GROMACS .gro file of C-alpha atoms in nm:
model
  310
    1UNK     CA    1   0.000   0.000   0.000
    2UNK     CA    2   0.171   0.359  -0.097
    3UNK     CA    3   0.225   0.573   0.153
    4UNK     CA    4  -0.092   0.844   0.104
    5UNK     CA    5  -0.395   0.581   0.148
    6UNK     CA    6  -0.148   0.470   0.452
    7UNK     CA    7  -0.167   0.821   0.605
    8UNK     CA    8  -0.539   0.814   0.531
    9UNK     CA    9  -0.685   0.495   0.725
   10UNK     CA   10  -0.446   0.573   1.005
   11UNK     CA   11  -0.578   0.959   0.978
   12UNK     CA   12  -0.916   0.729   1.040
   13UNK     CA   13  -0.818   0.639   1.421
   14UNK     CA   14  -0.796   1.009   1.546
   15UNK     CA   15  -1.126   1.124   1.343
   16UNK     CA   16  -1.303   0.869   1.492
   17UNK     CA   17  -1.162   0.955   1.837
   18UNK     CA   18  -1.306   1.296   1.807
   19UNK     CA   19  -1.651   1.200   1.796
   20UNK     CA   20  -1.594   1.028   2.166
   21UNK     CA   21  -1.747   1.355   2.327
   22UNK     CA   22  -2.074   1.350   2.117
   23UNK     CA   23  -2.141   0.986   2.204
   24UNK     CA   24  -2.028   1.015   2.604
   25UNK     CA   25  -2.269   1.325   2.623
   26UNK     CA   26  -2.553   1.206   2.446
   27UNK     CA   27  -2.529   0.796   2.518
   28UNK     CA   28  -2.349   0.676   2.804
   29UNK     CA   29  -2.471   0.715   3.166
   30UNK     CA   30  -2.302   1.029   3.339
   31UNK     CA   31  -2.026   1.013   3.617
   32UNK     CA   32  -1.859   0.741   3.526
   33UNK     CA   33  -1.499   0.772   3.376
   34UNK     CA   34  -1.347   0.505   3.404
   35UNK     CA   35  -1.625   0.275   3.364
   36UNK     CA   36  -1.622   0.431   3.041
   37UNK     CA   37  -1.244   0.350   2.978
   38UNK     CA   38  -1.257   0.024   3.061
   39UNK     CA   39  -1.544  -0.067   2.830
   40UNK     CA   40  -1.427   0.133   2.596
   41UNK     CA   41  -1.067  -0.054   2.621
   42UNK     CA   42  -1.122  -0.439   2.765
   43UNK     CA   43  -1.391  -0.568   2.555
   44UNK     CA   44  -1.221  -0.411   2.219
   45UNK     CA   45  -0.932  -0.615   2.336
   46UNK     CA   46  -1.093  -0.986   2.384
   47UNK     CA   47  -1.275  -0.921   2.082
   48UNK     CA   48  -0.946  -0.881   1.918
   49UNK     CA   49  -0.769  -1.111   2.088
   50UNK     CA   50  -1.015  -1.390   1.976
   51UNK     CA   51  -0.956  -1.305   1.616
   52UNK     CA   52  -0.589  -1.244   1.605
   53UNK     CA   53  -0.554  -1.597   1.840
   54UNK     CA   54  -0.232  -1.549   1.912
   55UNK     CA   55  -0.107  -1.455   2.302
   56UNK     CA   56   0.247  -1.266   2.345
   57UNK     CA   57   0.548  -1.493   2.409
   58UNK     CA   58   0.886  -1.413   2.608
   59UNK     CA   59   0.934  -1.062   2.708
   60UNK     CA   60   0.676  -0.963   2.483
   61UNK     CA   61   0.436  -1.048   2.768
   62UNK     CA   62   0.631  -0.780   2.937
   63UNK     CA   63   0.653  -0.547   2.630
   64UNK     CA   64   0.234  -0.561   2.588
   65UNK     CA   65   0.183  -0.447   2.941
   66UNK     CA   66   0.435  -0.148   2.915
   67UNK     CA   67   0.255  -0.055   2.605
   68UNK     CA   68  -0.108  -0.087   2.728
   69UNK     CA   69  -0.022   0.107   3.036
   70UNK     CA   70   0.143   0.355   2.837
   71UNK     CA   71  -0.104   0.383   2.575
   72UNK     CA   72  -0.437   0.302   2.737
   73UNK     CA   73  -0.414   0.228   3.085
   74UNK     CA   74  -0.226   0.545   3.207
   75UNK     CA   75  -0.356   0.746   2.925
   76UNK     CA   76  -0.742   0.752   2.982
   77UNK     CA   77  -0.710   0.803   3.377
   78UNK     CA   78  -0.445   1.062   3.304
   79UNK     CA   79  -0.649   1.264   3.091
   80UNK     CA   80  -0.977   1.219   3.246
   81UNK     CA   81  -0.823   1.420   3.569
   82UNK     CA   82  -0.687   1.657   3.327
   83UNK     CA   83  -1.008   1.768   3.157
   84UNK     CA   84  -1.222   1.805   3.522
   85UNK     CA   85  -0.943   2.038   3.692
   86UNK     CA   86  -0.827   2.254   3.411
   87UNK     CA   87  -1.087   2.532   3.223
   88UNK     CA   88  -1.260   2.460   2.908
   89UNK     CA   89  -0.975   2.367   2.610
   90UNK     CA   90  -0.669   2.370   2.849
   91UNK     CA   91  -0.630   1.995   2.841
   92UNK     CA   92  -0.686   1.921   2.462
   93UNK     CA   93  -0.434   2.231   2.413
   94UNK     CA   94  -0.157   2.088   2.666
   95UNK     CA   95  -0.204   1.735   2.519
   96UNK     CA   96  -0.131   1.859   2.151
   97UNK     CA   97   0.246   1.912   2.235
   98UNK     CA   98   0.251   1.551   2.174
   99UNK     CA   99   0.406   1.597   1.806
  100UNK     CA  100   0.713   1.800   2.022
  101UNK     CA  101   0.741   1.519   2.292
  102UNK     CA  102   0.731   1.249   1.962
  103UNK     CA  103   1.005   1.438   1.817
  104UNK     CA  104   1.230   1.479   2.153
  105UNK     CA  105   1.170   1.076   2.221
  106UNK     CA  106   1.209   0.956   1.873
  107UNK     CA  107   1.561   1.166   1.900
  108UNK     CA  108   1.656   0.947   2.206
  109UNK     CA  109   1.506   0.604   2.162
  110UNK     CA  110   1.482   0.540   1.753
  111UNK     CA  111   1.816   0.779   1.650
  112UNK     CA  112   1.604   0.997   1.434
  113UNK     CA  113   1.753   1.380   1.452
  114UNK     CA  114   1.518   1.625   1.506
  115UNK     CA  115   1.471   1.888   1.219
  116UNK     CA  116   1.361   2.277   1.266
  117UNK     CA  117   1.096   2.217   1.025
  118UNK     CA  118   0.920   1.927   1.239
  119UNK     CA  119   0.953   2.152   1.581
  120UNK     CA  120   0.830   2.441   1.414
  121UNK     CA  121   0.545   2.255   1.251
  122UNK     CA  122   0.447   2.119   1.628
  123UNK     CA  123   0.456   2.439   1.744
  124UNK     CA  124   0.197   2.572   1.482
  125UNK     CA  125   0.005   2.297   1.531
  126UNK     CA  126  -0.066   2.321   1.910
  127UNK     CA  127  -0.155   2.682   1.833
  128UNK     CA  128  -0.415   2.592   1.587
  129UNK     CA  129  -0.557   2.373   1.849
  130UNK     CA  130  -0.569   2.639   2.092
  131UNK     CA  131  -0.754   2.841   1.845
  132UNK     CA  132  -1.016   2.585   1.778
  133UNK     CA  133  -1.098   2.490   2.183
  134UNK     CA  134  -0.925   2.722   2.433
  135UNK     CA  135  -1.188   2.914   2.655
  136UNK     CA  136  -1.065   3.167   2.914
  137UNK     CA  137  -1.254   3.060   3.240
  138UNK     CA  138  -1.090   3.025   3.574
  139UNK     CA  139  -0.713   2.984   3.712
  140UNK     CA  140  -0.473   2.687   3.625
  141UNK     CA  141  -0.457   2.409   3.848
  142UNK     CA  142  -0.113   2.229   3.891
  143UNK     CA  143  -0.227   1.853   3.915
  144UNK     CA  144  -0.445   1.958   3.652
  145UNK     CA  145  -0.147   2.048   3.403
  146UNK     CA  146   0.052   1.768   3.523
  147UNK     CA  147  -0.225   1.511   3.446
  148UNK     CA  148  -0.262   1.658   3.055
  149UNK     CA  149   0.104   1.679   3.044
  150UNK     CA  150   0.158   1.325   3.191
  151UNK     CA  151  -0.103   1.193   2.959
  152UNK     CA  152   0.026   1.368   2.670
  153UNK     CA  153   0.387   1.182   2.747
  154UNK     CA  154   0.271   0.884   2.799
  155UNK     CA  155   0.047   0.802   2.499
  156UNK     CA  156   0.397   0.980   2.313
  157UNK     CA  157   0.638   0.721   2.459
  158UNK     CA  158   0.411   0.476   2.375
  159UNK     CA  159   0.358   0.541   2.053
  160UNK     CA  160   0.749   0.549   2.040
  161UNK     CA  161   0.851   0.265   2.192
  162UNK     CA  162   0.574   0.050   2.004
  163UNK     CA  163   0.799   0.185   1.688
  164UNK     CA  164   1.099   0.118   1.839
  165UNK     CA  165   1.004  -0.276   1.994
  166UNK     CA  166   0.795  -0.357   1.662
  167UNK     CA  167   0.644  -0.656   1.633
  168UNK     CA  168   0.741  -1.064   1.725
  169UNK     CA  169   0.771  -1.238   1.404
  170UNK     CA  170   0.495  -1.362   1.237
  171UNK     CA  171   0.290  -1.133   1.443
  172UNK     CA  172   0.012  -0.864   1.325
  173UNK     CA  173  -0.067  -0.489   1.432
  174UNK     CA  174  -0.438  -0.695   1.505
  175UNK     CA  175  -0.234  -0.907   1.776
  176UNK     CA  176  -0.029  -0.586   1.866
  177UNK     CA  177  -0.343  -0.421   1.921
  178UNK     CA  178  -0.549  -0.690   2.130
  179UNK     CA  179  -0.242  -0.720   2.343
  180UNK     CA  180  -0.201  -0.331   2.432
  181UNK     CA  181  -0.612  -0.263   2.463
  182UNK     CA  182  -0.647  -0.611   2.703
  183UNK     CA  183  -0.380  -0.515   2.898
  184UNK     CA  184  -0.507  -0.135   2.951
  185UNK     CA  185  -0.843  -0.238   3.035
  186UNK     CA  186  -0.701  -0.464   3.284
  187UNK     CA  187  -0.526  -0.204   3.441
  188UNK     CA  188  -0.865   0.073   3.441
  189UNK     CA  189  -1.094  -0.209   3.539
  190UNK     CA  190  -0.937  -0.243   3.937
  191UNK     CA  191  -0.959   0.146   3.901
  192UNK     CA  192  -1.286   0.191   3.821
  193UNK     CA  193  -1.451  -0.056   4.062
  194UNK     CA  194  -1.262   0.094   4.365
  195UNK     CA  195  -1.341   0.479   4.286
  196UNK     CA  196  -1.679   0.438   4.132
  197UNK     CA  197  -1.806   0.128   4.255
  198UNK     CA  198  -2.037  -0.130   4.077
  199UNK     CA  199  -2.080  -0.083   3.700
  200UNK     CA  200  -2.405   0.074   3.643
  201UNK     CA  201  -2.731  -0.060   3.452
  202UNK     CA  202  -2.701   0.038   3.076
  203UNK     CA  203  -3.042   0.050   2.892
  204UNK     CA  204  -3.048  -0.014   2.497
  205UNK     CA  205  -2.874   0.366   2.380
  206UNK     CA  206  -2.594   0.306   2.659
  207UNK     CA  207  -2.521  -0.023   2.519
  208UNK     CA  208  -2.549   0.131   2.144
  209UNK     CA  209  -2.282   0.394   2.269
  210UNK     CA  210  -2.033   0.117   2.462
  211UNK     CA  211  -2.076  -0.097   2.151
  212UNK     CA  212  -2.025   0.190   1.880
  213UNK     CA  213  -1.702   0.286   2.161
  214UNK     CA  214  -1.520  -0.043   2.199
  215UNK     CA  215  -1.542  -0.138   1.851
  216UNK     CA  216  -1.537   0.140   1.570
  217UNK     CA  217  -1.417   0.397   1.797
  218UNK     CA  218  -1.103   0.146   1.958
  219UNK     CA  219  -1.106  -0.188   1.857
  220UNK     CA  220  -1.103  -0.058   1.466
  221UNK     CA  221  -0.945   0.280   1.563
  222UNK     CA  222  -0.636   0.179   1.739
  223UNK     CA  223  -0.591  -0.104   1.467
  224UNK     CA  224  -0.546   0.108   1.225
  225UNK     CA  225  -0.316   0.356   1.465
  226UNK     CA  226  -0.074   0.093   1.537
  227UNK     CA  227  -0.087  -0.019   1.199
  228UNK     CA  228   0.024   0.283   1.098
  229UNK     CA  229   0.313   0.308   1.336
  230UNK     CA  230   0.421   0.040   1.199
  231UNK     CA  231   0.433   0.161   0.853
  232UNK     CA  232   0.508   0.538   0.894
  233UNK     CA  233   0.770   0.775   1.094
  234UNK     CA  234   0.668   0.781   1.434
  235UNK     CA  235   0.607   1.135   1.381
  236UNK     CA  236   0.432   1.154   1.092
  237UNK     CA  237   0.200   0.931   1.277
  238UNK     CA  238   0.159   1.174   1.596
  239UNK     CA  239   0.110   1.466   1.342
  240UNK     CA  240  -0.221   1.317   1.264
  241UNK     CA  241  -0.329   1.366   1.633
  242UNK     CA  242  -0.509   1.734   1.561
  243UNK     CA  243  -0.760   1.584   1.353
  244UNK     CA  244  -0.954   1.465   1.673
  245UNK     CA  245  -1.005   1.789   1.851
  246UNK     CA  246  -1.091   1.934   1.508
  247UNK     CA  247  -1.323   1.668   1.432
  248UNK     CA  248  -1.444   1.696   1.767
  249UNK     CA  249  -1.514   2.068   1.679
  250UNK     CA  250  -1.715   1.961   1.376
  251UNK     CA  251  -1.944   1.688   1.485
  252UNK     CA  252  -2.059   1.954   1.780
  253UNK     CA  253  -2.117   2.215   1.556
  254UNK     CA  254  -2.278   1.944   1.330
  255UNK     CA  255  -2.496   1.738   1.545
  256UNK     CA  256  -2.456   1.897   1.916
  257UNK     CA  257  -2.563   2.278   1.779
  258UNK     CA  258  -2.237   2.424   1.897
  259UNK     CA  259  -2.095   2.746   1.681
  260UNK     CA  260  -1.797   2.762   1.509
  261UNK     CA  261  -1.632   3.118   1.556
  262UNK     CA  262  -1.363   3.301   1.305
  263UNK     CA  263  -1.101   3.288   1.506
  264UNK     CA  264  -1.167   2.880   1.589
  265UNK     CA  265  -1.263   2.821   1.138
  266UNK     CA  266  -0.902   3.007   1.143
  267UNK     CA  267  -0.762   2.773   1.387
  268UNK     CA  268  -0.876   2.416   1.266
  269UNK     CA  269  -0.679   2.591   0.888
  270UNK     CA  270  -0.361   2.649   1.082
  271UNK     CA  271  -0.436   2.282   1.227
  272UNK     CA  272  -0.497   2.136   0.925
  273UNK     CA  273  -0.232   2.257   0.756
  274UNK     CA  274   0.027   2.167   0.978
  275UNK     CA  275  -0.073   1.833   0.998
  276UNK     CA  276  -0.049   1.836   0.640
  277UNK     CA  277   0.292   1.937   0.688
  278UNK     CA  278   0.384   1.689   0.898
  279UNK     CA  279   0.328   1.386   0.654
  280UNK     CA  280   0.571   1.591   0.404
  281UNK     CA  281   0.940   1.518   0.397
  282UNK     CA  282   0.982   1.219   0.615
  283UNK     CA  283   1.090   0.894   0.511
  284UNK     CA  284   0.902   0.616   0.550
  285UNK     CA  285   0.983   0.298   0.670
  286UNK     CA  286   1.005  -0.040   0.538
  287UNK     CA  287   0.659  -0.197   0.543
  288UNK     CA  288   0.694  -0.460   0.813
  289UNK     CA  289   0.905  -0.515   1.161
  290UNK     CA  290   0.947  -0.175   1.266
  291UNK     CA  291   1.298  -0.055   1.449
  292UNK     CA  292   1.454  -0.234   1.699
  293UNK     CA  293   1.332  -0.563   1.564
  294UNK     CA  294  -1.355   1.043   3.690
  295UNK     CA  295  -1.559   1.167   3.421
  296UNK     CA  296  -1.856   1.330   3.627
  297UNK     CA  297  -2.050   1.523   3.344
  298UNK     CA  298  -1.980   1.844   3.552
  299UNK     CA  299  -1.947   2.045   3.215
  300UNK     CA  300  -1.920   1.974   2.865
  301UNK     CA  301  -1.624   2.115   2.825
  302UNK     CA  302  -1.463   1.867   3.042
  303UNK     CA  303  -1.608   1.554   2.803
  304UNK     CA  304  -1.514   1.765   2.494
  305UNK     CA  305  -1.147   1.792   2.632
  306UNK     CA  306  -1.157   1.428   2.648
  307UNK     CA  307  -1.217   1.376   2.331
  308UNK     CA  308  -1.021   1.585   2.189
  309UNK     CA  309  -0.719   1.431   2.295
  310UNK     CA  310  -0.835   1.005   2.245
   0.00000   0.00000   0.00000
């Protein structure tokens, strides 16, 4: 497969992940976080597991739960505290310095040398996401920033180190995948019973959210994400992250009746574009064995920072 439909189905994983905020608001029962995580994260696994049939041998049993904590079962936790402490926007914009962290770890772990042009284009990038979501409403809280920033670095060092480990011969991204989303939802589901207690009853729209959730929104979606780390530059696969918060900013002004203001139309441009950018110029790997071979609905802006960033 050439490179451009590659960029496109993985550009598919963070499109989808900006409609999570439409379907938590409107679907799923409210209060309930990590309930949400973990159904969002354990069932996509074993449904994936089943298929793929194949388990993780050697240290790669150790290598799957790095990468699920990293990618899911630190992530979602991480950056559900972020978006309830900080003001409207302030999580989705601290978690789109991703592309920088990608850039600073892929120096370090995978030997690729930072260019101006990449940093520069991360930089214009985070400001076109603050243009699209940042509100000004209250004072910064320090755990608050910490979370988004701890979430953003996580989900970047696991997207980096899944380029760096690849895959065990004769192994899929589909196996790849099950592995990472079991083990995360294995790690939220302890979580979730202890701070919110016993999962709660989910009448015939919550299950039609869960479902739509585990499987289109992460079974399918993170498929295709760690397919395409597989197959692309680990940056040029981080790059594609701003197309969730701007989808996100579409499907509310599409189906939620939010507006869309100048200054945010001009910021999902400068967004665009530099995500655009960031698929320009890089060299792409070798198809195959990559290197190395409490969401209380207190306000919507909190759910829309969410989704933003997953």
């Amino acid at each position: 497969m050439n490179r451009p439909a590659t960029i496109l189905l993985t550009a598919l994983a963070p499109v989808s992940w900006g409609t999570t905020y439409a379907v938590t608001t409107e679907f799923l029962p409210a209060d309930r976080p990590l309930f949400t995580g973990m159904m969002r994260a354990l069932p996509a696994g074993l449904v994936l597991l089943a298929l793929a049939r194949v388990l993780p041998r050697g240290v790669w049993w150790g290598k799957a739960a790095v990468l699920g904590a990293l990618n899911i079962g630190a992530f979602f936790p991480l950056l559900f505290l972020s978006a309830y402490r900080l003001p409207g926007g302030m999580a989705a914009v601290v978690g789109s310095v991703g592309p920088l962290i990608v850039v600073g770890l892929s120096a370090v772990l995978l030997g690729q040398r930072p260019t101006a042009r990449s940093v520069l284009t991360g930089l214009v990038a985070a400001f076109g996401v603050s243009l699209v979501v940042l509100k000004a409403a209250g004072a910064l809280d320090v755990v608050g920033v910490v979370a988004a920033l701890a979430s953003a670095v996580s989900m970047s060092a696991g997207t980096v180190l899944t380029k760096r480990w690849g895959r065990p011969d004769g192994v899929g991204p589909l196996a790849l995948t099950a592995w990472q989303l079991t083990a995360g939802g294995l790690l939220i589901a302890p979580l979730a019973l202890l701070v919110e207690g016993a999962p709660p009853a989910l009448d015939g729209r919550a299950a039609g959210g869960c479902l739509y959730l585990a499987l289109a929104n992460t079974a399918i979606a993170y498929w295709l994400w760690f397919r395409g780390i597989g197959r692309l530059t680990a940056t040029q696969v981080t790059f594609l992250g701003p197309l969730s918060p701007l989808t996100a900013a579409v499907v509310g002004w599409a189906a939620l009746g939010q507006s869309l203001t100048p200054v945010q139309l001009a910021g999902m441009a400068v967004a665009f574009g530099a995500t655009l950018a960031g698929q320009l110029g890089a060299r792409t790997p070798t198809v195959g064995r990559s290197f190395g071979s409490a969401e209380r609905k207190r306000t919507p802006e909190a759910l829309r920072d969410l989704s933003r960033a997953v």
